[in-house]
XYZ file of C-alpha atoms in Angstrom:
213
model
C 39.852 21.704 40.848
C 41.592 21.033 37.523
C 41.603 17.276 38.232
C 37.885 17.380 39.039
C 37.149 19.079 35.703
C 39.285 16.558 33.786
C 37.617 13.615 35.528
C 34.195 15.071 34.812
C 35.027 15.462 31.121
C 36.328 11.906 30.987
C 33.114 10.575 32.496
C 31.050 12.538 29.981
C 33.183 11.211 27.131
C 32.566 7.653 28.332
C 28.821 8.293 28.421
C 28.930 9.642 24.864
C 30.902 6.610 23.674
C 28.375 4.292 25.317
C 25.348 6.125 23.923
C 26.691 6.564 20.389
C 26.205 2.914 19.265
C 22.742 2.936 20.838
C 21.813 6.063 18.914
C 23.174 4.586 15.700
C 21.086 1.429 16.177
C 18.032 3.573 16.909
C 18.577 5.475 13.665
C 18.831 2.211 11.751
C 15.647 0.895 13.288
C 13.894 4.163 12.505
C 15.076 3.945 8.904
C 13.397 0.524 8.624
C 10.087 1.677 10.116
C 8.115 2.212 6.888
C 5.824 -0.751 6.264
C 3.392 -0.876 3.358
C 0.385 -3.181 3.626
C -1.164 -4.172 0.297
C -4.907 -4.697 0.790
C -6.125 -5.911 -2.566
C -7.566 -8.588 -4.815
C -6.242 -10.865 -7.579
C -4.589 -7.966 -9.425
C -2.176 -7.598 -6.504
C -2.179 -11.251 -5.437
C -0.608 -12.335 -8.737
C -3.459 -14.426 -10.111
C -2.234 -16.985 -12.662
C 1.414 -16.268 -11.862
C 4.101 -17.511 -9.526
C 4.626 -15.372 -6.449
C 8.017 -14.237 -7.721
C 6.468 -12.976 -10.975
C 3.869 -10.720 -9.370
C 4.329 -6.959 -9.376
C 4.204 -6.832 -5.580
C 7.155 -9.238 -5.299
C 9.043 -7.273 -7.935
C 8.317 -4.091 -5.979
C 9.684 -5.729 -2.831
C 12.847 -6.584 -4.740
C 13.186 -3.004 -6.002
C 12.882 -1.707 -2.424
C 15.263 -4.257 -0.954
C 17.875 -1.627 -0.115
C 15.386 1.064 0.894
C 13.605 1.757 4.175
C 10.311 0.282 2.916
C 9.073 -3.222 3.624
C 5.987 -4.721 1.993
C 3.302 -7.000 3.403
C 1.090 -8.446 0.683
C -2.363 -9.162 2.135
C -4.066 -9.308 -1.268
C -6.357 -12.274 -1.944
C -7.769 -13.382 -5.277
C -11.532 -12.830 -5.405
C -11.470 -10.358 -2.517
C -14.342 -7.884 -2.170
C -14.633 -4.799 -0.001
C -16.804 -6.856 2.385
C -14.089 -9.461 2.865
C -11.269 -6.942 3.194
C -13.185 -4.926 5.775
C -13.735 -8.071 7.839
C -10.009 -8.949 7.684
C -8.664 -5.470 8.284
C -8.702 -5.252 12.124
C -6.596 -8.412 12.418
C -4.170 -7.210 9.748
C -3.737 -3.846 11.480
C -3.106 -5.540 14.820
C -0.722 -8.098 13.353
C 1.387 -5.844 11.110
C 1.006 -2.259 12.420
C 1.635 -0.785 8.946
C 2.711 2.803 8.500
C 1.037 2.903 5.045
C -1.815 0.987 3.440
C -2.413 0.650 -0.288
C -6.091 -0.164 -0.930
C -6.719 -1.896 -4.265
C -10.296 -3.116 -3.946
C -13.713 -2.923 -5.537
C -13.066 -4.658 -8.840
C -14.824 -7.824 -7.733
C -17.671 -5.823 -6.209
C -18.231 -4.234 -9.588
C -17.876 -7.431 -11.614
C -20.414 -9.083 -9.321
C -22.822 -6.160 -9.635
C -22.757 -5.267 -5.938
C -24.392 -2.113 -4.645
C -22.197 0.920 -5.339
C -23.412 2.510 -2.115
C -22.337 -0.516 -0.092
C -18.981 -0.662 -1.851
C -18.376 3.032 -1.198
C -19.362 2.672 2.461
C -17.023 -0.305 2.844
C -14.144 1.621 1.305
C -14.935 4.552 3.570
C -14.814 2.311 6.634
C -11.595 0.633 5.480
C -9.916 4.018 5.107
C -11.330 5.256 8.412
C -10.129 2.237 10.403
C -6.711 2.440 8.753
C -6.361 6.132 9.561
C -7.460 5.570 13.144
C -4.660 3.019 13.482
C -2.181 5.729 12.500
C -1.547 4.490 8.964
C -1.413 6.681 5.875
C -3.839 5.403 3.241
C -3.278 5.364 -0.517
C -6.435 4.547 -2.464
C -6.280 2.924 -5.879
C -8.985 3.881 -8.362
C -10.486 0.845 -10.092
C -12.372 0.436 -13.348
C -14.777 -2.147 -14.736
C -15.851 -3.016 -18.315
C -18.373 -0.642 -19.873
C -20.850 -3.447 -20.574
C -22.200 -2.995 -17.054
C -24.017 0.083 -18.271
C -23.011 3.711 -18.355
C -24.725 4.759 -15.120
C -23.337 1.884 -13.043
C -19.851 2.357 -14.486
C -19.846 6.099 -13.807
C -21.107 5.636 -10.246
C -18.505 2.933 -9.683
C -15.623 5.194 -10.711
C -17.048 8.183 -8.828
C -17.134 6.188 -5.584
C -13.327 6.342 -5.383
C -13.062 10.097 -5.769
C -15.864 10.515 -3.215
C -14.010 8.402 -0.643
C -10.675 10.086 -1.351
C -12.175 13.550 -0.977
C -14.156 12.815 2.182
C -11.321 10.994 3.956
C -8.568 13.242 2.510
C -6.412 10.457 1.058
C -4.297 10.199 -2.081
C -6.153 8.666 -5.034
C -4.036 6.980 -7.697
C -5.386 6.679 -11.256
C -6.264 3.164 -12.450
C -2.934 1.363 -12.665
C -3.906 -0.865 -15.607
C -5.351 1.861 -17.815
C -2.834 1.285 -20.609
C -1.996 -2.358 -19.926
C -5.629 -3.532 -20.059
C -5.894 -2.291 -23.654
C -2.861 -4.306 -24.801
C -3.807 -7.944 -25.410
C -0.133 -8.947 -25.389
C 0.074 -7.896 -21.738
C -3.119 -9.609 -20.595
C -3.975 -13.189 -19.701
C -6.548 -15.068 -21.777
C -9.396 -13.978 -19.474
C -8.842 -10.345 -20.481
C -8.951 -9.258 -16.836
C -5.585 -10.157 -15.322
C -2.177 -8.898 -16.513
C 0.282 -11.578 -17.596
C 3.887 -12.102 -16.525
C 5.213 -9.679 -19.152
C 3.085 -6.886 -17.674
C 4.269 -7.333 -14.085
C 7.632 -5.497 -14.354
C 5.834 -2.588 -16.046
C 3.305 -2.411 -13.223
C 6.009 -2.748 -10.578
C 8.003 0.147 -11.988
C 4.964 2.418 -12.317
C 3.882 1.581 -8.764
C 7.386 2.174 -7.433
C 7.386 5.614 -9.040
C 3.927 6.399 -7.659
C 4.280 5.005 -4.156
C 7.879 5.842 -3.213
C 7.338 9.607 -2.838
C 4.140 9.050 -0.853
C 5.830 6.692 1.596
C 9.124 8.523 2.049
C 7.749 12.083 2.217
C-alpha cells in the first residue's frame, strides 16, 4: 500500500512538472492580450511627420515593456463615413480588446451633417462593442468660425454618443497644444514634431488605466 501511495504521488508530481511550463506560457500569452486599435484621422496618423515622430509611435515605444500592443489604423483625411466602412474588416483582422476612436474632425471641417456624424459614431461604437472591444471615445473640436450653433452641436455629439453607449469620453487632446503656435504646423491644424512627445505622454497617462483596469 505504501508503495502504491508513493508511486501515485510521483505520477502527480510529474504531471505538475509537465503542466507548470504550459501554465507559465499561458500566463505570458494572457499578459500580452491587450491590443489597442487606433481608429482616427491625420491627428493620429502623423500628418506632416515621419512615422517614428508621431505620438502613436512614441506611445508604442513607451508601452514596449507593457502588456499593451498598438495597431494604428488612422488615415489622414478620414471621416466617420470612411472609418465606419473600414471598421468590420479591421475588427476581423485585428480582434482588438480596446478601440480608441479619434474621428469627426474632418466631418466638421467639411461641414457635414452633425446628425449623420453622430449616427456614424454611434454605429462605430456599437459595432466595436458587439465585437467584444472596450471603446474609448475622443472628443474633438473645430474652429469657432463655423458658427456658434454648429460648433456647439458638434461638441455635444460626442457626449451624446458616450452617454448613450456608456463609453469613456476623453477631453479634446489638443486643447492646450492647439493654442501654442510653437507646437503647431504652419496650417494651424496639425501638431508639429515638438508636440508629439507631449501628446504621447498625456495619452499614455489617460489610456493606460483604462486598458489595464
